[in-house]
PDB file of C-alpha atoms in Angstrom:
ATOM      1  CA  UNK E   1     149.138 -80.600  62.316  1.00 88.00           C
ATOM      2  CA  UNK E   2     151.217 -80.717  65.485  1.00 94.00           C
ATOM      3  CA  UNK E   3     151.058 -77.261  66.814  1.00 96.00           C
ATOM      4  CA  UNK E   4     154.483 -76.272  68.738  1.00 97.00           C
ATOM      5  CA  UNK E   5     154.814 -73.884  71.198  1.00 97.00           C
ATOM      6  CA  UNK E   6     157.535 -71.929  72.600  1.00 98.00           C
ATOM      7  CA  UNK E   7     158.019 -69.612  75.709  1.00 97.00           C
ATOM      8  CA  UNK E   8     158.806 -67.014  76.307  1.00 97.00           C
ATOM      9  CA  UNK E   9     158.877 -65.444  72.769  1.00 97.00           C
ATOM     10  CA  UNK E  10     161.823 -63.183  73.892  1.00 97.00           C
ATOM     11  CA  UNK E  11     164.055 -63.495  76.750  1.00 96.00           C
ATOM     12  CA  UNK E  12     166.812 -60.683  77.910  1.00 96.00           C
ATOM     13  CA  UNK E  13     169.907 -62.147  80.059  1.00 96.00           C
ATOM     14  CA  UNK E  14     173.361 -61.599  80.897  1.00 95.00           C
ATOM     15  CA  UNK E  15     176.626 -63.606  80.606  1.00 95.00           C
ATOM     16  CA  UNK E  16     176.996 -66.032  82.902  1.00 96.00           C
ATOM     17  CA  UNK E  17     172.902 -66.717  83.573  1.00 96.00           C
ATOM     18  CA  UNK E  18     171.101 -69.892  83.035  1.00 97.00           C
ATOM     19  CA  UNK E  19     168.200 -69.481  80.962  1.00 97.00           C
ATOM     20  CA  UNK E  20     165.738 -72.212  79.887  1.00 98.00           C
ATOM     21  CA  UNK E  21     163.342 -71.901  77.279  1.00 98.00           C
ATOM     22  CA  UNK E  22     159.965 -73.981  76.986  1.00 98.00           C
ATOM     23  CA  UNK E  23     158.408 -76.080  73.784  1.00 98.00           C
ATOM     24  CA  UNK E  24     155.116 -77.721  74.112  1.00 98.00           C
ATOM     25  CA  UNK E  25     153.638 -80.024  71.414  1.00 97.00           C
ATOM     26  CA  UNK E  26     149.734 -79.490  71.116  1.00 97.00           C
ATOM     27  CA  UNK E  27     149.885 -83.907  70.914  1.00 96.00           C
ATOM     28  CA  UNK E  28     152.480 -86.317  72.361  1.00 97.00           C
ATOM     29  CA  UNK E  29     156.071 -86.644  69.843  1.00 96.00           C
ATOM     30  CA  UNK E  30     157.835 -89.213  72.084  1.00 96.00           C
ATOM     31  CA  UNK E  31     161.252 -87.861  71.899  1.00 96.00           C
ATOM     32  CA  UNK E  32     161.274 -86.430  68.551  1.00 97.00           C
ATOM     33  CA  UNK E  33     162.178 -82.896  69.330  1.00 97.00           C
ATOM     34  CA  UNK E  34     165.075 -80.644  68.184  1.00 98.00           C
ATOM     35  CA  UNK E  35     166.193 -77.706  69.216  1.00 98.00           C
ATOM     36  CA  UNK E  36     168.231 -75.316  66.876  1.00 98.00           C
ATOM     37  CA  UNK E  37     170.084 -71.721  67.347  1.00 98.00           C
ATOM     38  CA  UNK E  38     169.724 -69.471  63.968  1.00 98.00           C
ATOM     39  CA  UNK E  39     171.737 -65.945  63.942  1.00 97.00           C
ATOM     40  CA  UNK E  40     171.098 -63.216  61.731  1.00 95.00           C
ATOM     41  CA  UNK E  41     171.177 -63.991  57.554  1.00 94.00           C
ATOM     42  CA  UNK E  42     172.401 -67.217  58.769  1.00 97.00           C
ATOM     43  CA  UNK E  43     170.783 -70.805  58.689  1.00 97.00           C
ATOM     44  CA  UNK E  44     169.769 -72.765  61.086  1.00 97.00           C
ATOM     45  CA  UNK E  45     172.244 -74.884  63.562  1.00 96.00           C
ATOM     46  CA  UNK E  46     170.900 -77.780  65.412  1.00 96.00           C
ATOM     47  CA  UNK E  47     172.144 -77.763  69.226  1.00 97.00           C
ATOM     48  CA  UNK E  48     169.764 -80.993  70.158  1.00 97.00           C
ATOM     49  CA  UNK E  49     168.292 -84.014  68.893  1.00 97.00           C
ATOM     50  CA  UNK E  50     165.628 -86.770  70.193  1.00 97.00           C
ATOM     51  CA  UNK E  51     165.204 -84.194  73.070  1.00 97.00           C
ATOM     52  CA  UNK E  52     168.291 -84.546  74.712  1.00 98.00           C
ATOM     53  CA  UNK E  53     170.811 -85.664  72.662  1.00 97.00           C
ATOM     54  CA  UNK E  54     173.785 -83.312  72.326  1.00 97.00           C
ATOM     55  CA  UNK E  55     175.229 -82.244  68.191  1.00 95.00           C
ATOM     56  CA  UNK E  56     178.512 -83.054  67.558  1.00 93.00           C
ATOM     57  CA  UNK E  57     180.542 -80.152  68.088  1.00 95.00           C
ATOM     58  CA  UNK E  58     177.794 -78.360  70.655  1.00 97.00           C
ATOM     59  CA  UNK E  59     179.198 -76.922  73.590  1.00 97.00           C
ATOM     60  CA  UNK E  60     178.032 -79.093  76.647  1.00 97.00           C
ATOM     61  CA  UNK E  61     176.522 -75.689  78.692  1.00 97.00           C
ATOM     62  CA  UNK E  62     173.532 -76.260  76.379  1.00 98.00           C
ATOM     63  CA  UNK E  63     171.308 -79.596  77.355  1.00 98.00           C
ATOM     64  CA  UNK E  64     167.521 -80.513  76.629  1.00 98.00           C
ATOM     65  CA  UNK E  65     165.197 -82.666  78.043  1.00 98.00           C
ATOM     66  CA  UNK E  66     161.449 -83.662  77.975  1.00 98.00           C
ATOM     67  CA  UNK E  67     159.431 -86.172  76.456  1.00 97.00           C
ATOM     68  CA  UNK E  68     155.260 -86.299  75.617  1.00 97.00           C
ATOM     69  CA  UNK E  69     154.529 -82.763  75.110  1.00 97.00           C
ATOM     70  CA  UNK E  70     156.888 -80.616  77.160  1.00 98.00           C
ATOM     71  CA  UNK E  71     160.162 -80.139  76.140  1.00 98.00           C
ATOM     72  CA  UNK E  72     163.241 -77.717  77.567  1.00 98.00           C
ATOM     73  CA  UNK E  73     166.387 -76.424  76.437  1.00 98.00           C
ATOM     74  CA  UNK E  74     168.515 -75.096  79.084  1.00 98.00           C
ATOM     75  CA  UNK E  75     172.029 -72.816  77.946  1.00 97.00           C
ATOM     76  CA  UNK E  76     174.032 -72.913  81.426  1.00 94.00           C
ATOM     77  CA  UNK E  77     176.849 -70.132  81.638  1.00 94.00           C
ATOM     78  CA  UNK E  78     175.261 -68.260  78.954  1.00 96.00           C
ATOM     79  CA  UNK E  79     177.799 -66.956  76.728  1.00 96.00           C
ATOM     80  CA  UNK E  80     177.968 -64.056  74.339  1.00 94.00           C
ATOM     81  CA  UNK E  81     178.318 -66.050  71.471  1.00 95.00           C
ATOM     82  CA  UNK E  82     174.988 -67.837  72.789  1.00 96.00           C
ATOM     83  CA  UNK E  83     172.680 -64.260  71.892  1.00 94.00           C
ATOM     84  CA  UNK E  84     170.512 -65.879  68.607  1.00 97.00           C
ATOM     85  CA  UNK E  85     167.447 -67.188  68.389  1.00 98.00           C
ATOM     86  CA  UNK E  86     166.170 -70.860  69.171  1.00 98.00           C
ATOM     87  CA  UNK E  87     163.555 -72.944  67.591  1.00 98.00           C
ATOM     88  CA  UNK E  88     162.132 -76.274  68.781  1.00 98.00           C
ATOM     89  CA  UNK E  89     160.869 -78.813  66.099  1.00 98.00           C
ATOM     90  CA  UNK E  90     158.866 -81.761  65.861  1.00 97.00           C
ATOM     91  CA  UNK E  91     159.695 -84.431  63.765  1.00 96.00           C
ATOM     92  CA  UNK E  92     157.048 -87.197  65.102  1.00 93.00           C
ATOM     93  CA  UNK E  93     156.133 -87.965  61.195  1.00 86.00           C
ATOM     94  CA  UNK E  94     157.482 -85.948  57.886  1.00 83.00           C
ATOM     95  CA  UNK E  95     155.292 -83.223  58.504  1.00 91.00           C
ATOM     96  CA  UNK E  96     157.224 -81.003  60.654  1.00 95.00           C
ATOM     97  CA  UNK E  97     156.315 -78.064  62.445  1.00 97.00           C
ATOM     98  CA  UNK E  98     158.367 -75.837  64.027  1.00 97.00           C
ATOM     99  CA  UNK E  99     158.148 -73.537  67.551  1.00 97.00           C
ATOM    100  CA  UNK E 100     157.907 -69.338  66.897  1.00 97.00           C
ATOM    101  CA  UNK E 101     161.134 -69.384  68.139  1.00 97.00           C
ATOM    102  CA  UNK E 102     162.890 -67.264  70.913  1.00 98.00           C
ATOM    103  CA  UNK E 103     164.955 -64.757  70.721  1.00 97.00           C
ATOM    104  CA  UNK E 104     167.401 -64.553  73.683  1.00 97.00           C
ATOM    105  CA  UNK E 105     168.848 -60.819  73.795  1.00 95.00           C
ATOM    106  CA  UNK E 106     171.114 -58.878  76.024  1.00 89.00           C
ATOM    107  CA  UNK E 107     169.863 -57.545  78.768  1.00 86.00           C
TER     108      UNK E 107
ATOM    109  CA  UNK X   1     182.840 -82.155  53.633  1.00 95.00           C
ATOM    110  CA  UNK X   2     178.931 -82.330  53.100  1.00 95.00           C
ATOM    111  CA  UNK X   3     177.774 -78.999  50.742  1.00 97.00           C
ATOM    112  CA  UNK X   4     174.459 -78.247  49.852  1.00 98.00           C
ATOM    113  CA  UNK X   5     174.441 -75.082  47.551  1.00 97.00           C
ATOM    114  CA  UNK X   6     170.741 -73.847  46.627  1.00 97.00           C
ATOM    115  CA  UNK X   7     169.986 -71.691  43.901  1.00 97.00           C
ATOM    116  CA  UNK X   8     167.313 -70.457  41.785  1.00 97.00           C
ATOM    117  CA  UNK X   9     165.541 -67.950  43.287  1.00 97.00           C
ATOM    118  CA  UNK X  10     164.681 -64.516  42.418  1.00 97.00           C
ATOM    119  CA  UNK X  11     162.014 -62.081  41.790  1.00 98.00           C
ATOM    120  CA  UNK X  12     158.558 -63.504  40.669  1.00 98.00           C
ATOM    121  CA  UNK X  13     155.056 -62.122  39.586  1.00 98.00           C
ATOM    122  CA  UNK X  14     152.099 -63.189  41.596  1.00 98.00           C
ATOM    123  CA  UNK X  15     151.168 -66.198  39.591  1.00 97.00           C
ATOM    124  CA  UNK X  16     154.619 -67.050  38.155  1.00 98.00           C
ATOM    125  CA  UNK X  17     156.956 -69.729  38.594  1.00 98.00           C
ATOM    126  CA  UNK X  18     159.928 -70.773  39.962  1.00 98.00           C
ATOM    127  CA  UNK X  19     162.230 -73.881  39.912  1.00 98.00           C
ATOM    128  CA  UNK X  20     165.239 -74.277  42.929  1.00 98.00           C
ATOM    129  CA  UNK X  21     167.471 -76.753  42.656  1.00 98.00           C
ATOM    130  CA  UNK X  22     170.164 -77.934  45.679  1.00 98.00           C
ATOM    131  CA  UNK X  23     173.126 -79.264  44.649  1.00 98.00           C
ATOM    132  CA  UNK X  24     174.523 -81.798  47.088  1.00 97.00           C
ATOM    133  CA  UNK X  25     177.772 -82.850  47.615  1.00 97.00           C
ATOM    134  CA  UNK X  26     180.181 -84.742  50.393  1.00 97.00           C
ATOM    135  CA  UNK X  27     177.859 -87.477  51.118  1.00 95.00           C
ATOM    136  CA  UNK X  28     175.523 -90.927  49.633  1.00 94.00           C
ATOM    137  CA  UNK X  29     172.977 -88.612  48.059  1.00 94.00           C
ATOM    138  CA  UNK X  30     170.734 -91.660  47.463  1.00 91.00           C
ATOM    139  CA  UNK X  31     171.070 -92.648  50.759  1.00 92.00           C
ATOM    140  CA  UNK X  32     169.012 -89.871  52.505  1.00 94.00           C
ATOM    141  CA  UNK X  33     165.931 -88.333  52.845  1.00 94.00           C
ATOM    142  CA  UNK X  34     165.944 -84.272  51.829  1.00 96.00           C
ATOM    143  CA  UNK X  35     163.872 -81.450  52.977  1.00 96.00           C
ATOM    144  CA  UNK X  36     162.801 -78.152  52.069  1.00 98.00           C
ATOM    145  CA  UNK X  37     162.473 -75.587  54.927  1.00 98.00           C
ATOM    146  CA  UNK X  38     161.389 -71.944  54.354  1.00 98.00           C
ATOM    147  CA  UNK X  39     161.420 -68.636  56.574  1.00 98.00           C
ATOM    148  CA  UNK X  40     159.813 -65.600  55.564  1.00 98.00           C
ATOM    149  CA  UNK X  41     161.248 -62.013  56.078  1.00 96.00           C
ATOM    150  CA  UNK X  42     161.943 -62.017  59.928  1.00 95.00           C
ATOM    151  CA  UNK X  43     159.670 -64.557  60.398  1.00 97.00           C
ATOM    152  CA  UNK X  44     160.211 -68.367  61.950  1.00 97.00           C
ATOM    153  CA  UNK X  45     160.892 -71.333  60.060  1.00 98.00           C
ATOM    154  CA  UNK X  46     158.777 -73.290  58.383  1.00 98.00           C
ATOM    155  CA  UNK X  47     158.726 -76.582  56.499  1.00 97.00           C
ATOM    156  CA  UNK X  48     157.477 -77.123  53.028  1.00 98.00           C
ATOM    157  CA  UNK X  49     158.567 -80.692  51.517  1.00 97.00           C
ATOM    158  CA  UNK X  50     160.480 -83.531  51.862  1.00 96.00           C
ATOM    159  CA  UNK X  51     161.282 -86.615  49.859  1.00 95.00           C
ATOM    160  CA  UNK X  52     162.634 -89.926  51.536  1.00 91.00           C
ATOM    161  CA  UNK X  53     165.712 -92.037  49.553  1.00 84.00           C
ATOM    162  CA  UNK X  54     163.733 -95.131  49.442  1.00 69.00           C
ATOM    163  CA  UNK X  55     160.632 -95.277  47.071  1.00 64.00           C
ATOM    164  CA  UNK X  56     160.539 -91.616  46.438  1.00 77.00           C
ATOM    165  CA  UNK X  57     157.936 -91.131  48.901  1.00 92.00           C
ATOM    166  CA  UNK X  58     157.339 -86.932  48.984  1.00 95.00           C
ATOM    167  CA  UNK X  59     155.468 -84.769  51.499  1.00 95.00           C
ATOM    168  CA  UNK X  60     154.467 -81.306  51.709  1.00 96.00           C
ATOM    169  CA  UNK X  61     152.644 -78.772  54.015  1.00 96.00           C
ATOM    170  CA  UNK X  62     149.752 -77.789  53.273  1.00 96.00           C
ATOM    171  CA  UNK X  63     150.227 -74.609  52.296  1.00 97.00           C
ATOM    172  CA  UNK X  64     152.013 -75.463  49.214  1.00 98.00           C
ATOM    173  CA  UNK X  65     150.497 -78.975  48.483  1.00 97.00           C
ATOM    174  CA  UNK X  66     149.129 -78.898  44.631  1.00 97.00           C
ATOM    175  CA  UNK X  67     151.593 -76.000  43.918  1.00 98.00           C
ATOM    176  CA  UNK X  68     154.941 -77.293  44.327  1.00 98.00           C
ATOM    177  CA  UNK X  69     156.962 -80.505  43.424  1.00 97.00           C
ATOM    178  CA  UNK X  70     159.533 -81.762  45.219  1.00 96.00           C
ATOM    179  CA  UNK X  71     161.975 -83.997  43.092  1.00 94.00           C
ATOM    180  CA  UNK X  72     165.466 -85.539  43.063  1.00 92.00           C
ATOM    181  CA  UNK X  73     167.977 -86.035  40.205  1.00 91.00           C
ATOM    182  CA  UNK X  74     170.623 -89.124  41.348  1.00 90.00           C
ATOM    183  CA  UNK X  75     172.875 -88.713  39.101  1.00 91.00           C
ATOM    184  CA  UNK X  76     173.760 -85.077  39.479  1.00 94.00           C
ATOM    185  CA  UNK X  77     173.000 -85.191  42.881  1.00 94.00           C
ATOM    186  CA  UNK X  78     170.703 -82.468  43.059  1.00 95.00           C
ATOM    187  CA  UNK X  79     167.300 -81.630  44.825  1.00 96.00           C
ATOM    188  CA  UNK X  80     164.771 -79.641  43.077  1.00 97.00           C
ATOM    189  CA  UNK X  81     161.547 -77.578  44.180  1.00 98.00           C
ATOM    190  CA  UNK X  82     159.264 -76.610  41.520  1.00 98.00           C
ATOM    191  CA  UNK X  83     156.948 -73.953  42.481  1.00 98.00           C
ATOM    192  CA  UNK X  84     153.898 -72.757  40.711  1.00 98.00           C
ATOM    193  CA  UNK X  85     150.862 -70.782  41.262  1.00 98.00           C
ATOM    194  CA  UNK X  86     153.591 -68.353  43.646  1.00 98.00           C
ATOM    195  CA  UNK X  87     152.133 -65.936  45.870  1.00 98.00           C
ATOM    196  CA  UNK X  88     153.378 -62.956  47.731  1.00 98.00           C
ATOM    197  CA  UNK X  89     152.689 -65.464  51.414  1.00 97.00           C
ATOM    198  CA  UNK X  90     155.695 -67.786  49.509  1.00 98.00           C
ATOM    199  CA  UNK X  91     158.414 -65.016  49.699  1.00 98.00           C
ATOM    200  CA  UNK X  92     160.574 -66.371  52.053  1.00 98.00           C
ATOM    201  CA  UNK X  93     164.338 -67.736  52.184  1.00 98.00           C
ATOM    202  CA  UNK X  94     163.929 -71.339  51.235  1.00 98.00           C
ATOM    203  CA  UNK X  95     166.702 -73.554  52.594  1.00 98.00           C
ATOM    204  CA  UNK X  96     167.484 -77.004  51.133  1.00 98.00           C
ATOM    205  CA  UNK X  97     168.188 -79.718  54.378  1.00 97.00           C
ATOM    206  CA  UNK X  98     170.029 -83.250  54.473  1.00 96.00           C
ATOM    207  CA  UNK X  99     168.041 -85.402  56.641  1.00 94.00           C
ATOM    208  CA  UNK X 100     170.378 -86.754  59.578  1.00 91.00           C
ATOM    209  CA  UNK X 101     168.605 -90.405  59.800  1.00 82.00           C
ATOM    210  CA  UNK X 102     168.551 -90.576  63.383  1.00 86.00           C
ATOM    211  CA  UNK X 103     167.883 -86.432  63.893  1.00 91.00           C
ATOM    212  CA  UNK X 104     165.442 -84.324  61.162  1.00 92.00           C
ATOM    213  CA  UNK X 105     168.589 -82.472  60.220  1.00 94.00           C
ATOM    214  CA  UNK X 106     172.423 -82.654  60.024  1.00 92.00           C
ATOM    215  CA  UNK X 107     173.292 -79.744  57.717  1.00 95.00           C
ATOM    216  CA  UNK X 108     171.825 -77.028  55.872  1.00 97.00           C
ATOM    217  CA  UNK X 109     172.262 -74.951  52.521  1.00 97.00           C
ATOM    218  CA  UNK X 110     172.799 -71.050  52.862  1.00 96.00           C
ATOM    219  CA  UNK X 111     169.363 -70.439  51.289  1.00 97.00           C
ATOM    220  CA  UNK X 112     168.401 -68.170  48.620  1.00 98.00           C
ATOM    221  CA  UNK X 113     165.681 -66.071  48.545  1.00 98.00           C
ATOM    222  CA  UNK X 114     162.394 -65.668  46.653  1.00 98.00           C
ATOM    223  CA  UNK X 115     160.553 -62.781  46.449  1.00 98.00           C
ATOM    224  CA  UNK X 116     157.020 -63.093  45.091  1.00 98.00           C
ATOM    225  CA  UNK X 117     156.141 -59.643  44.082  1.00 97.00           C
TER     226      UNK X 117
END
Protein backbone atom coordinates (compact mmCIF):
# COMPACT_ATOMS: atom_id res chain seq x y z
CA UNK A 1 0.00 0.00 0.00
CA UNK A 2 0.86 3.63 -0.66
CA UNK A 3 1.59 5.03 2.69
CA UNK A 4 0.53 8.93 2.92
CA UNK A 5 1.84 11.27 5.08
CA UNK A 6 0.79 14.48 6.41
CA UNK A 7 2.47 17.37 8.44
CA UNK A 8 2.10 18.78 10.81
CA UNK A 9 -0.64 16.64 12.51
CA UNK A 10 -2.08 19.87 14.11
CA UNK A 11 -1.53 23.36 13.24
CA UNK A 12 -2.86 26.58 15.42
CA UNK A 13 -3.30 29.99 13.29
CA UNK A 14 -5.12 33.08 13.13
CA UNK A 15 -7.38 34.83 10.56
CA UNK A 16 -5.74 36.27 8.00
CA UNK A 17 -2.38 33.74 8.07
CA UNK A 18 -1.22 31.57 5.33
CA UNK A 19 -0.76 28.17 6.38
CA UNK A 20 0.43 25.23 4.22
CA UNK A 21 0.16 21.80 5.11
CA UNK A 22 2.48 18.87 3.72
CA UNK A 23 1.45 15.21 2.12
CA UNK A 24 4.10 12.85 1.12
CA UNK A 25 3.40 9.55 -0.73
CA UNK A 26 5.82 6.70 0.55
CA UNK A 27 6.00 5.91 -3.80
CA UNK A 28 5.49 8.33 -6.73
CA UNK A 29 1.24 9.05 -7.61
CA UNK A 30 1.90 11.40 -10.57
CA UNK A 31 -0.72 13.90 -9.89
CA UNK A 32 -3.28 11.84 -8.32
CA UNK A 33 -3.69 13.61 -5.07
CA UNK A 34 -6.72 15.23 -3.35
CA UNK A 35 -7.03 17.23 -0.74
CA UNK A 36 -10.35 17.44 1.33
CA UNK A 37 -11.64 19.68 4.48
CA UNK A 38 -14.04 17.47 6.92
CA UNK A 39 -15.79 19.46 10.00
CA UNK A 40 -17.21 17.95 12.90
CA UNK A 41 -20.19 14.98 12.33
CA UNK A 42 -19.84 16.13 8.88
CA UNK A 43 -18.44 14.33 5.67
CA UNK A 44 -15.83 14.95 3.82
CA UNK A 45 -15.54 18.04 1.16
CA UNK A 46 -13.00 17.88 -1.52
CA UNK A 47 -11.11 21.40 -1.92
CA UNK A 48 -8.49 19.83 -4.68
CA UNK A 49 -8.09 17.41 -7.30
CA UNK A 50 -5.06 15.97 -9.56
CA UNK A 51 -2.95 18.10 -7.10
CA UNK A 52 -3.85 21.34 -8.11
CA UNK A 53 -6.95 21.50 -9.58
CA UNK A 54 -9.46 23.75 -7.82
CA UNK A 55 -13.54 22.09 -6.85
CA UNK A 56 -16.17 23.81 -8.24
CA UNK A 57 -17.47 26.10 -5.80
CA UNK A 58 -13.91 26.25 -3.65
CA UNK A 59 -12.90 29.51 -2.65
CA UNK A 60 -9.68 30.44 -4.70
CA UNK A 61 -7.51 31.38 -1.18
CA UNK A 62 -7.06 27.58 -1.06
CA UNK A 63 -4.50 26.13 -3.95
CA UNK A 64 -2.34 22.82 -4.10
CA UNK A 65 0.49 21.80 -5.84
CA UNK A 66 3.11 18.95 -6.10
CA UNK A 67 3.65 16.06 -8.10
CA UNK A 68 5.92 12.53 -7.40
CA UNK A 69 5.72 12.27 -3.76
CA UNK A 70 5.36 15.71 -2.21
CA UNK A 71 2.33 17.38 -2.31
CA UNK A 72 1.01 20.94 -0.59
CA UNK A 73 -2.09 22.58 0.14
CA UNK A 74 -1.78 26.13 0.90
CA UNK A 75 -5.24 28.20 2.53
CA UNK A 76 -4.10 31.99 1.88
CA UNK A 77 -6.15 34.59 4.07
CA UNK A 78 -7.17 31.94 6.33
CA UNK A 79 -10.65 32.40 7.24
CA UNK A 80 -12.77 31.35 10.17
CA UNK A 81 -14.88 29.28 8.28
CA UNK A 82 -11.47 27.55 7.10
CA UNK A 83 -10.88 25.92 11.09
CA UNK A 84 -11.59 21.85 10.07
CA UNK A 85 -9.52 19.32 9.38
CA UNK A 86 -7.72 18.35 5.98
CA UNK A 87 -6.86 15.06 4.51
CA UNK A 88 -4.70 14.32 1.46
CA UNK A 89 -5.51 11.15 -0.66
CA UNK A 90 -4.02 9.08 -3.16
CA UNK A 91 -5.84 7.76 -5.83
CA UNK A 92 -2.79 6.35 -8.11
CA UNK A 93 -4.90 2.88 -8.50
CA UNK A 94 -8.40 1.88 -6.61
CA UNK A 95 -6.72 1.23 -3.56
CA UNK A 96 -6.71 4.45 -1.85
CA UNK A 97 -5.09 5.55 1.12
CA UNK A 98 -5.57 8.47 2.83
CA UNK A 99 -3.11 11.14 4.96
CA UNK A 100 -3.83 11.24 9.16
CA UNK A 101 -5.14 14.35 8.44
CA UNK A 102 -4.56 17.86 10.05
CA UNK A 103 -6.36 19.60 12.12
CA UNK A 104 -5.93 23.40 11.72
CA UNK A 105 -7.21 25.13 15.10
CA UNK A 106 -7.35 28.59 16.46
CA UNK A 107 -4.64 29.84 17.87
CA UNK B 1 -29.26 17.36 -7.50
CA UNK B 2 -26.94 14.22 -6.91
CA UNK B 3 -28.17 12.34 -3.31
CA UNK B 4 -26.60 9.53 -1.90
CA UNK B 5 -28.56 8.46 1.32
CA UNK B 6 -26.80 5.44 3.28
CA UNK B 7 -28.45 3.39 5.67
CA UNK B 8 -28.26 0.26 7.49
CA UNK B 9 -26.20 0.48 10.21
CA UNK B 10 -26.58 -0.14 13.78
CA UNK B 11 -25.43 -2.03 16.71
CA UNK B 12 -23.73 -5.47 16.02
CA UNK B 13 -22.23 -8.45 18.10
CA UNK B 14 -18.65 -9.31 17.51
CA UNK B 15 -19.16 -11.86 14.84
CA UNK B 16 -22.48 -10.58 13.42
CA UNK B 17 -23.51 -9.09 10.32
CA UNK B 18 -24.47 -6.24 8.67
CA UNK B 19 -25.78 -5.19 5.19
CA UNK B 20 -25.64 -1.06 4.08
CA UNK B 21 -27.13 -0.10 1.24
CA UNK B 22 -26.69 3.68 -0.57
CA UNK B 23 -29.33 4.82 -2.39
CA UNK B 24 -28.29 7.06 -5.26
CA UNK B 25 -30.04 9.52 -6.93
CA UNK B 26 -29.51 12.81 -9.38
CA UNK B 27 -27.13 11.22 -11.66
CA UNK B 28 -26.25 7.97 -14.52
CA UNK B 29 -25.86 5.49 -11.69
CA UNK B 30 -24.45 2.98 -14.23
CA UNK B 31 -22.22 5.33 -15.42
CA UNK B 32 -19.82 5.57 -12.39
CA UNK B 33 -17.60 3.90 -10.31
CA UNK B 34 -18.74 3.90 -6.29
CA UNK B 35 -16.76 3.72 -3.18
CA UNK B 36 -17.00 2.90 0.30
CA UNK B 37 -14.97 5.09 2.74
CA UNK B 38 -14.99 4.55 6.55
CA UNK B 39 -13.74 6.67 9.68
CA UNK B 40 -13.66 5.36 13.01
CA UNK B 41 -14.62 7.33 16.23
CA UNK B 42 -12.33 10.49 15.91
CA UNK B 43 -10.18 8.79 13.82
CA UNK B 44 -9.06 9.59 9.91
CA UNK B 45 -10.61 8.26 6.96
CA UNK B 46 -10.17 5.28 5.53
CA UNK B 47 -11.17 3.38 2.40
CA UNK B 48 -12.76 0.01 2.27
CA UNK B 49 -14.25 -0.88 -1.36
CA UNK B 50 -15.03 0.22 -4.52
CA UNK B 51 -16.73 -1.13 -7.60
CA UNK B 52 -16.13 0.42 -11.19
CA UNK B 53 -19.46 0.84 -13.74
CA UNK B 54 -17.88 -1.15 -16.40
CA UNK B 55 -17.44 -4.99 -15.84
CA UNK B 56 -18.19 -4.87 -12.20
CA UNK B 57 -14.68 -4.91 -11.35
CA UNK B 58 -14.62 -4.56 -7.12
CA UNK B 59 -11.73 -3.76 -4.77
CA UNK B 60 -11.23 -3.73 -1.19
CA UNK B 61 -8.56 -2.98 1.53
CA UNK B 62 -7.21 -5.35 3.08
CA UNK B 63 -8.55 -5.15 6.15
CA UNK B 64 -11.91 -6.18 5.13
CA UNK B 65 -11.05 -8.35 2.00
CA UNK B 66 -12.89 -11.96 2.53
CA UNK B 67 -15.38 -10.23 4.93
CA UNK B 68 -17.26 -7.82 3.01
CA UNK B 69 -18.99 -7.58 -0.48
CA UNK B 70 -19.34 -4.74 -2.29
CA UNK B 71 -22.33 -4.88 -4.84
CA UNK B 72 -24.60 -2.72 -7.01
CA UNK B 73 -28.33 -3.02 -7.84
CA UNK B 74 -29.03 -0.90 -11.42
CA UNK B 75 -32.23 -0.81 -11.34
CA UNK B 76 -32.92 0.69 -7.96
CA UNK B 77 -29.94 2.50 -8.09
CA UNK B 78 -28.50 1.47 -5.00
CA UNK B 79 -24.97 0.45 -3.61
CA UNK B 80 -24.69 -2.19 -1.10
CA UNK B 81 -21.88 -3.34 1.48
CA UNK B 82 -22.32 -6.62 3.00
CA UNK B 83 -20.30 -7.13 5.99
CA UNK B 84 -19.59 -10.29 7.83
CA UNK B 85 -17.30 -11.70 10.32
CA UNK B 86 -17.70 -7.72 12.07
CA UNK B 87 -15.33 -6.79 14.61
CA UNK B 88 -15.13 -4.12 17.20
CA UNK B 89 -11.76 -2.48 14.70
CA UNK B 90 -14.98 -2.09 11.94
CA UNK B 91 -16.98 0.42 14.13
CA UNK B 92 -16.63 3.33 12.28
CA UNK B 93 -18.99 5.83 10.22
CA UNK B 94 -19.04 4.28 6.81
CA UNK B 95 -19.76 6.78 4.04
CA UNK B 96 -21.01 5.73 0.58
CA UNK B 97 -18.89 8.01 -2.37
CA UNK B 98 -19.74 8.77 -6.19
CA UNK B 99 -16.61 8.51 -8.02
CA UNK B 100 -15.97 11.95 -9.94
CA UNK B 101 -14.23 10.24 -13.19
CA UNK B 102 -11.60 12.66 -13.52
CA UNK B 103 -11.18 13.25 -9.36
CA UNK B 104 -11.67 10.00 -6.69
CA UNK B 105 -14.69 11.87 -5.43
CA UNK B 106 -17.45 14.39 -6.33
CA UNK B 107 -19.99 13.90 -3.53
CA UNK B 108 -20.58 12.06 -0.49
CA UNK B 109 -23.49 10.40 1.62
CA UNK B 110 -24.00 11.67 5.33
CA UNK B 111 -22.83 8.28 6.66
CA UNK B 112 -24.31 6.14 9.19
CA UNK B 113 -22.70 4.54 11.77
CA UNK B 114 -21.84 0.99 12.88
CA UNK B 115 -21.01 0.05 16.07
CA UNK B 116 -19.52 -3.42 16.50
CA UNK B 117 -19.98 -4.15 20.10
Amino acid sequence: DILMTQSPSTLSASVGDRVTITCRASQSISSYLAWYQQKPGKAPKLLIYKASNLQSGVPSRFSGSGSGTEFTLTISNLQPDDFATYYCQQYNSYWWTFGQGTKVEIK
Amino acid sequence: EVQLVESGGGLVRPGGSLRLSCAASGFTFNNYAMHWVRQAPGKGLEWVSSMSFIGGSTYYADSVKGRFTISRDSLKKTLHLQMNSLRAEDTAVYYCAKDGSDRPVDYWGQGTLVTVS
